[in-house]
DNA sequence: ATTATACCCCGGTTTTTTACTGGGGTTTGT
DNA sequence: ACAAACCCCAGTAAAAAACCGGGGTATAAT
């Protein structure tokens, strides 16, 4: 199960926004894209999706950009995934049209596995990842010395 | 997270093999494909992969076919997935080449989520699914009456 | 031995999804 | 007014998933 570029890019962008959340100043697509080495036109689409999903707010015009729609600790990663991949993707619904019993039995197990994964993605917030990042940076400095 | 055709087909086939495991008689691709409504040429590929992965054994020639390589209760679903999608797919390794700290932090969380899912897939065996199936069939009969 | 059956190998094609790009419009601060 | 940014839509390229076909090989039955 590979993490899609899409999700990785989105989370990277959100991490930037989380880091600058205190400042209140919006970040521009260009900036984020440059910082995280993401194709900016592509990132634009992702941010648009995140905006429609209520995860970020945008400010148009000069000095515009994006800010998180709510505090970093109130945004679990699961929200990001369900926004991008669709909620039905995060937790696939077992269609009652269930062609055969076998298939629905398999789907149920699969669903349980997905829910287990989602539980993990639910418990980590952007804030958590930000902290992990700074902690890691500290470690790298220590190691350097 | 959608279940791939590939994995669904494979598990369906393995369920058939599990069901006829007692008999000792091999099942043919054609039979399984017809029973579960799977394109037989495609199923052939999958069974070949499962064979190379040591999950099934094949008997060539007339009266040939496939049998499970070991008892149904000794085959957790995770084995099927890792065989088909590759072990590195089931548990993505975080490459130490880690471009940036941010990306590796994200990968770690993703990996934890995958492991949670794998734990579920580890605990269910083909046997379990078979039993689920027969149980479900009983229920359907009750409901019919 | 011959023959029919059924797996084996390998490669190609089609379809779908993912990742990415481009053009032209609209809002907004200076 | 004008430049900086987002907005919308549509297309393309590349990769993965799903599927198909041909010719070969082992094996059981006759």
Short mmCIF file of C-alpha atoms (C1' of nucleotides) in Angstrom, two decimals:
data_model
loop_
_atom_site.label_atom_id
_atom_site.label_comp_id
_atom_site.label_asym_id
_atom_site.label_seq_id
_atom_site.Cartn_x
_atom_site.Cartn_y
_atom_site.Cartn_z
CA UNK A 1 0.00 0.00 0.00
CA UNK A 2 1.86 2.93 -1.36
CA UNK A 3 1.18 6.47 -0.21
CA UNK A 4 -0.02 8.49 -3.19
CA UNK A 5 1.87 11.56 -4.32
CA UNK A 6 -1.34 13.47 -3.99
CA UNK A 7 -1.70 12.77 -0.29
CA UNK A 8 1.95 13.27 0.42
CA UNK A 9 1.99 16.61 -1.35
CA UNK A 10 -1.14 17.73 0.43
CA UNK A 11 0.18 16.85 3.85
CA UNK A 12 3.50 18.52 3.12
CA UNK A 13 1.64 21.66 2.17
CA UNK A 14 -0.55 21.49 5.23
CA UNK A 15 2.52 21.06 7.39
CA UNK A 16 3.87 24.31 6.03
CA UNK A 17 0.59 26.00 6.73
CA UNK A 18 0.53 24.51 10.22
CA UNK A 19 4.02 25.80 10.91
CA UNK A 20 3.06 29.33 9.95
CA UNK A 21 -0.36 29.13 11.55
CA UNK A 22 0.55 31.34 14.50
CA UNK A 23 1.67 34.19 12.28
CA UNK A 24 -1.79 34.52 10.78
CA UNK A 25 -0.15 35.36 7.46
CA UNK A 26 -1.23 33.35 4.43
CA UNK A 27 1.27 31.28 2.42
CA UNK A 28 1.32 31.31 -1.36
CA UNK A 29 1.22 28.24 -3.54
CA UNK A 30 4.53 29.21 -5.12
CA UNK A 31 6.24 29.43 -1.76
CA UNK A 32 5.00 26.08 -0.55
CA UNK A 33 5.74 24.41 -3.84
CA UNK A 34 9.28 25.73 -3.87
CA UNK A 35 9.87 24.84 -0.24
CA UNK A 36 8.67 21.27 -0.59
CA UNK A 37 9.67 20.74 -4.20
CA UNK A 38 6.18 20.11 -5.56
CA UNK A 39 4.95 21.06 -9.05
CA UNK A 40 3.07 24.24 -8.28
CA UNK A 41 0.26 23.84 -10.79
CA UNK A 42 -0.51 20.45 -9.34
CA UNK A 43 -0.38 21.72 -5.80
CA UNK A 44 -2.86 24.39 -6.80
CA UNK A 45 -5.41 21.70 -7.59
CA UNK A 46 -4.81 19.92 -4.32
CA UNK A 47 -5.20 23.10 -2.31
CA UNK A 48 -8.42 23.84 -4.17
CA UNK A 49 -9.71 20.43 -3.13
CA UNK A 50 -8.65 21.02 0.45
CA UNK A 51 -10.43 24.34 0.40
CA UNK A 52 -13.65 22.81 -0.88
CA UNK A 53 -13.22 20.18 1.84
CA UNK A 54 -13.07 22.91 4.46
CA UNK A 55 -9.51 22.22 5.56
CA UNK A 56 -7.96 25.47 4.40
CA UNK A 57 -9.15 28.97 3.64
CA UNK A 58 -7.92 31.05 0.76
CA UNK A 59 -7.36 34.74 0.36
CA UNK A 60 -7.50 35.94 -3.22
CA UNK A 61 -5.67 38.84 -4.78
CA UNK A 62 -2.33 40.41 -3.95
CA UNK A 63 -0.86 39.32 -0.61
CA UNK A 64 -3.25 36.41 -0.74
CA UNK A 65 -2.60 32.76 -0.15
CA UNK A 66 -3.77 29.96 2.08
CA UNK A 67 -4.23 29.45 5.80
CA UNK A 68 -5.51 26.49 7.77
CA UNK A 69 -9.23 26.64 8.34
CA UNK A 70 -8.76 25.54 11.94
CA UNK A 71 -6.02 24.88 14.45
CA UNK A 72 -3.39 22.29 13.53
CA UNK A 73 -4.27 20.11 16.49
CA UNK A 74 -7.84 19.90 15.27
CA UNK A 75 -6.88 18.42 11.92
CA UNK A 76 -6.27 14.68 12.03
CA UNK A 77 -4.58 13.20 8.97
CA UNK A 78 -7.66 11.13 8.29
CA UNK A 79 -9.50 14.31 7.38
CA UNK A 80 -6.91 15.04 4.75
CA UNK A 81 -7.19 11.61 3.22
CA UNK A 82 -10.95 11.52 3.17
CA UNK A 83 -10.98 14.95 1.61
CA UNK A 84 -8.60 13.97 -1.16
CA UNK A 85 -9.45 10.36 -1.87
CA UNK A 86 -13.10 10.62 -0.97
CA UNK A 87 -14.66 9.31 2.20
CA UNK A 88 -15.86 6.19 0.45
CA UNK A 89 -12.24 5.55 -0.42
CA UNK A 90 -11.14 5.84 3.19
CA UNK A 91 -13.89 3.52 4.37
CA UNK A 92 -15.19 1.59 1.40
CA UNK A 93 -18.85 0.92 1.83
CA UNK A 94 -19.89 -2.63 1.20
CA UNK A 95 -22.53 -2.24 -1.45
CA UNK A 96 -25.64 -4.13 -0.49
CA UNK A 97 -25.91 -5.18 -4.11
CA UNK A 98 -23.23 -7.68 -3.03
CA UNK A 99 -22.90 -9.88 -6.09
CA UNK A 100 -22.01 -12.96 -4.12
CA UNK A 101 -21.68 -13.94 -0.50
CA UNK A 102 -17.98 -14.63 -1.00
CA UNK A 103 -17.30 -11.16 -2.24
CA UNK A 104 -19.11 -9.45 0.57
CA UNK A 105 -17.30 -11.57 3.14
CA UNK A 106 -14.01 -10.49 1.63
CA UNK A 107 -15.12 -6.88 1.51
CA UNK A 108 -16.00 -6.97 5.18
CA UNK A 109 -12.54 -8.07 6.20
CA UNK A 110 -11.03 -5.48 3.91
CA UNK A 111 -13.21 -2.85 5.48
CA UNK A 112 -12.09 -3.87 8.93
CA UNK A 113 -8.48 -3.52 7.84
CA UNK A 114 -9.18 -0.07 6.45
CA UNK A 115 -10.82 1.00 9.65
CA UNK A 116 -7.79 -0.12 11.60
CA UNK A 117 -5.61 2.02 9.37
CA UNK A 118 -7.99 4.93 9.67
CA UNK A 119 -7.85 4.73 13.42
CA UNK A 120 -4.15 5.44 13.22
CA UNK A 121 -4.64 8.28 10.77
CA UNK A 122 -7.33 9.62 13.04
CA UNK A 123 -5.10 9.87 16.08
CA UNK A 124 -2.31 11.89 14.46
CA UNK A 125 -2.93 15.55 13.78
CA UNK A 126 -0.97 18.07 11.77
CA UNK A 127 0.25 19.40 15.07
CA UNK A 128 1.70 16.01 15.95
CA UNK A 129 3.61 15.82 12.70
CA UNK A 130 4.91 19.35 13.15
CA UNK A 131 6.25 18.42 16.55
CA UNK A 132 7.78 15.27 15.16
CA UNK A 133 9.51 17.38 12.59
CA UNK A 134 11.04 19.81 15.02
CA UNK A 135 12.04 16.95 17.31
CA UNK A 136 13.75 15.27 14.39
CA UNK A 137 15.53 18.45 13.49
CA UNK A 138 16.89 18.70 17.02
CA UNK A 139 18.13 15.14 16.77
CA UNK A 140 19.89 15.89 13.52
CA UNK A 141 21.65 18.85 15.11
CA UNK A 142 22.77 16.75 18.06
CA UNK A 143 24.09 14.13 15.70
CA UNK A 144 25.94 16.76 13.72
CA UNK A 145 27.77 17.91 16.85
CA UNK B 1 -8.49 2.43 -0.20
CA UNK B 2 -10.08 0.22 -2.73
CA UNK B 3 -9.49 -3.51 -2.80
CA UNK B 4 -7.83 -4.43 -6.09
CA UNK B 5 -9.47 -6.82 -8.50
CA UNK B 6 -6.32 -8.83 -8.40
CA UNK B 7 -6.50 -9.48 -4.67
CA UNK B 8 -10.23 -10.08 -4.69
CA UNK B 9 -9.94 -12.59 -7.51
CA UNK B 10 -7.08 -14.35 -5.82
CA UNK B 11 -8.88 -14.68 -2.53
CA UNK B 12 -12.03 -15.88 -4.25
CA UNK B 13 -10.01 -18.58 -5.97
CA UNK B 14 -8.28 -19.54 -2.78
CA UNK B 15 -11.64 -19.81 -1.04
CA UNK B 16 -12.72 -22.33 -3.64
CA UNK B 17 -9.54 -24.27 -3.12
CA UNK B 18 -9.99 -24.10 0.63
CA UNK B 19 -13.52 -25.42 0.33
CA UNK B 20 -12.37 -28.43 -1.67
CA UNK B 21 -9.22 -28.92 0.35
CA UNK B 22 -10.48 -32.00 2.18
CA UNK B 23 -11.24 -33.85 -1.03
CA UNK B 24 -7.59 -33.74 -2.06
CA UNK B 25 -8.74 -33.30 -5.65
CA UNK B 26 -7.28 -30.38 -7.59
CA UNK B 27 -9.51 -27.65 -9.07
CA UNK B 28 -9.01 -26.37 -12.57
CA UNK B 29 -8.67 -22.73 -13.51
CA UNK B 30 -11.69 -22.96 -15.77
CA UNK B 31 -13.87 -24.30 -12.99
CA UNK B 32 -12.87 -21.63 -10.52
CA UNK B 33 -13.15 -18.88 -13.08
CA UNK B 34 -16.64 -20.00 -14.08
CA UNK B 35 -17.76 -20.43 -10.48
CA UNK B 36 -16.58 -17.00 -9.38
CA UNK B 37 -17.06 -15.19 -12.66
CA UNK B 38 -13.45 -14.25 -13.22
CA UNK B 39 -11.70 -13.94 -16.61
CA UNK B 40 -9.88 -17.24 -16.75
CA UNK B 41 -6.75 -16.06 -18.54
CA UNK B 42 -6.27 -13.44 -15.89
CA UNK B 43 -6.88 -15.88 -13.08
CA UNK B 44 -4.23 -18.09 -14.60
CA UNK B 45 -1.66 -15.36 -14.05
CA UNK B 46 -2.72 -14.86 -10.49
CA UNK B 47 -2.56 -18.54 -9.67
CA UNK B 48 0.89 -18.68 -11.21
CA UNK B 49 1.95 -15.90 -8.87
CA UNK B 50 0.40 -17.66 -5.91
CA UNK B 51 2.24 -20.82 -6.86
CA UNK B 52 5.57 -19.04 -7.07
CA UNK B 53 4.72 -17.54 -3.71
CA UNK B 54 4.24 -21.00 -2.26
CA UNK B 55 0.56 -20.63 -1.47
CA UNK B 56 -0.75 -23.22 -3.91
CA UNK B 57 0.61 -26.25 -5.69
CA UNK B 58 -0.18 -27.14 -9.26
CA UNK B 59 -0.62 -30.45 -11.02
CA UNK B 60 0.02 -30.32 -14.73
CA UNK B 61 -1.52 -32.40 -17.45
CA UNK B 62 -4.91 -34.07 -17.68
CA UNK B 63 -6.84 -34.19 -14.42
CA UNK B 64 -4.51 -31.49 -13.20
CA UNK B 65 -5.28 -28.24 -11.44
CA UNK B 66 -4.48 -26.47 -8.22
CA UNK B 67 -4.57 -27.32 -4.54
CA UNK B 68 -3.64 -25.27 -1.50
CA UNK B 69 -0.03 -25.73 -0.50
CA UNK B 70 -1.02 -25.92 3.17
CA UNK B 71 -4.10 -26.10 5.33
CA UNK B 72 -6.62 -23.27 5.02
CA UNK B 73 -6.22 -22.30 8.67
CA UNK B 74 -2.50 -21.79 8.10
CA UNK B 75 -3.01 -19.21 5.39
CA UNK B 76 -3.71 -15.71 6.71
CA UNK B 77 -4.98 -13.21 4.17
CA UNK B 78 -1.87 -11.12 4.68
CA UNK B 79 0.15 -13.85 2.97
CA UNK B 80 -2.04 -13.52 -0.07
CA UNK B 81 -1.62 -9.78 -0.25
CA UNK B 82 2.11 -9.79 0.26
CA UNK B 83 2.43 -12.46 -2.39
CA UNK B 84 0.45 -10.49 -4.93
CA UNK B 85 1.29 -6.90 -4.20
CA UNK B 86 4.78 -7.54 -2.95
CA UNK B 87 5.86 -7.49 0.66
CA UNK B 88 7.24 -3.99 0.34
CA UNK B 89 3.76 -2.97 -0.75
CA UNK B 90 2.17 -4.45 2.33
CA UNK B 91 4.67 -2.74 4.61
CA UNK B 92 6.33 0.08 2.72
CA UNK B 93 9.88 0.47 3.90
CA UNK B 94 10.87 4.00 4.71
CA UNK B 95 13.88 4.54 2.51
CA UNK B 96 16.74 5.92 4.52
CA UNK B 97 17.52 8.12 1.56
CA UNK B 98 14.66 10.18 3.03
CA UNK B 99 14.69 13.27 0.88
CA UNK B 100 13.44 15.53 3.63
CA UNK B 101 12.58 15.19 7.29
CA UNK B 102 8.99 16.08 6.54
CA UNK B 103 8.57 13.28 4.07
CA UNK B 104 10.02 10.65 6.33
CA UNK B 105 7.81 11.78 9.21
CA UNK B 106 4.80 11.35 6.97
CA UNK B 107 6.02 7.99 5.76
CA UNK B 108 6.37 6.78 9.31
CA UNK B 109 2.78 7.52 10.14
CA UNK B 110 1.67 5.92 6.91
CA UNK B 111 3.70 2.87 7.75
CA UNK B 112 2.08 2.64 11.15
CA UNK B 113 -1.33 2.78 9.50
CA UNK B 114 -0.35 0.02 7.10
CA UNK B 115 0.84 -2.14 9.93
CA UNK B 116 -2.46 -1.70 11.71
CA UNK B 117 -4.25 -2.87 8.59
CA UNK B 118 -1.87 -5.78 8.18
CA UNK B 119 -2.54 -6.90 11.70
CA UNK B 120 -6.17 -7.39 10.76
CA UNK B 121 -5.27 -9.21 7.56
CA UNK B 122 -2.90 -11.35 9.56
CA UNK B 123 -5.53 -12.57 11.98
CA UNK B 124 -8.02 -13.82 9.38
CA UNK B 125 -7.23 -17.03 7.56
CA UNK B 126 -8.85 -18.63 4.53
CA UNK B 127 -10.49 -20.99 6.96
CA UNK B 128 -12.13 -18.09 8.76
CA UNK B 129 -13.55 -16.71 5.55
CA UNK B 130 -14.85 -20.12 4.55
CA UNK B 131 -16.68 -20.42 7.83
CA UNK B 132 -18.04 -16.92 7.44
CA UNK B 133 -19.35 -17.94 4.08
CA UNK B 134 -21.19 -21.01 5.26
CA UNK B 135 -22.53 -19.10 8.24
CA UNK B 136 -23.85 -16.45 5.90
CA UNK B 137 -25.44 -19.04 3.70
CA UNK B 138 -27.27 -20.47 6.69
CA UNK B 139 -28.53 -17.01 7.54
CA UNK B 140 -29.81 -16.50 4.04
CA UNK B 141 -31.73 -19.75 4.22
CA UNK B 142 -33.29 -18.77 7.56
CA UNK B 143 -34.28 -15.44 6.11
CA UNK B 144 -35.82 -17.15 3.10
CA UNK B 145 -38.04 -19.28 5.32
"C1'" DA C 1 2.57 -44.18 -28.83
"C1'" DT C 2 -1.14 -41.07 -29.31
"C1'" DT C 3 -4.18 -37.86 -27.78
"C1'" DA C 4 -6.73 -34.77 -25.00
"C1'" DT C 5 -6.28 -32.02 -20.96
"C1'" DA C 6 -4.59 -28.52 -18.34
"C1'" DC C 7 -0.82 -25.90 -16.67
"C1'" DC C 8 3.36 -22.73 -18.22
"C1'" DC C 9 5.68 -18.74 -20.16
"C1'" DC C 10 5.87 -14.52 -22.33
"C1'" DG C 11 4.45 -10.82 -24.51
"C1'" DG C 12 0.99 -7.47 -26.15
"C1'" DT C 13 -3.34 -4.52 -25.71
"C1'" DT C 14 -6.81 -1.97 -23.57
"C1'" DT C 15 -8.57 0.65 -19.87
"C1'" DT C 16 -8.20 3.29 -15.84
"C1'" DT C 17 -5.88 6.10 -12.70
"C1'" DT C 18 -2.35 9.25 -11.44
"C1'" DA C 19 0.48 12.99 -12.12
"C1'" DC C 20 1.20 16.95 -14.39
"C1'" DT C 21 0.56 21.16 -17.65
"C1'" DG C 22 -1.66 25.30 -19.86
"C1'" DG C 23 -4.89 29.02 -20.94
"C1'" DG C 24 -7.72 32.42 -19.72
"C1'" DG C 25 -10.61 34.57 -15.98
"C1'" DT C 26 -11.49 36.91 -11.34
"C1'" DT C 27 -10.48 39.02 -6.98
"C1'" DT C 28 -7.77 42.22 -4.21
"C1'" DG C 29 -4.16 45.23 -2.17
"C1'" DT C 30 -1.29 49.16 -3.42
"C1'" DA D 1 -4.60 50.98 -13.14
"C1'" DC D 2 -1.94 47.11 -12.30
"C1'" DA D 3 0.33 43.39 -10.55
"C1'" DA D 4 -0.12 39.52 -7.48
"C1'" DA D 5 -2.59 35.72 -6.35
"C1'" DC D 6 -6.21 32.48 -6.50
"C1'" DC D 7 -10.00 30.11 -9.62
"C1'" DC D 8 -11.82 27.06 -13.12
"C1'" DC D 9 -11.60 23.99 -16.71
"C1'" DA D 10 -9.63 21.12 -19.89
"C1'" DG D 11 -6.18 18.57 -21.79
"C1'" DT D 12 -1.95 15.38 -21.93
"C1'" DA D 13 1.56 12.09 -20.54
"C1'" DA D 14 3.01 8.37 -17.98
"C1'" DA D 15 2.23 4.59 -15.16
"C1'" DA D 16 -0.45 0.90 -13.30
"C1'" DA D 17 -4.27 -2.39 -13.56
"C1'" DA D 18 -6.88 -5.56 -16.03
"C1'" DC D 19 -7.18 -8.49 -19.68
"C1'" DC D 20 -6.08 -11.42 -23.92
"C1'" DG D 21 -3.52 -14.67 -27.18
"C1'" DG D 22 -0.15 -17.89 -29.03
"C1'" DG D 23 2.58 -21.49 -28.74
"C1'" DG D 24 4.93 -24.74 -25.50
"C1'" DT D 25 5.17 -28.66 -21.97
"C1'" DA D 26 3.85 -32.13 -18.70
"C1'" DT D 27 0.60 -35.84 -17.60
"C1'" DA D 28 -3.20 -39.22 -17.48
"C1'" DA D 29 -5.97 -42.17 -20.06
"C1'" DT D 30 -6.50 -44.94 -24.00
#
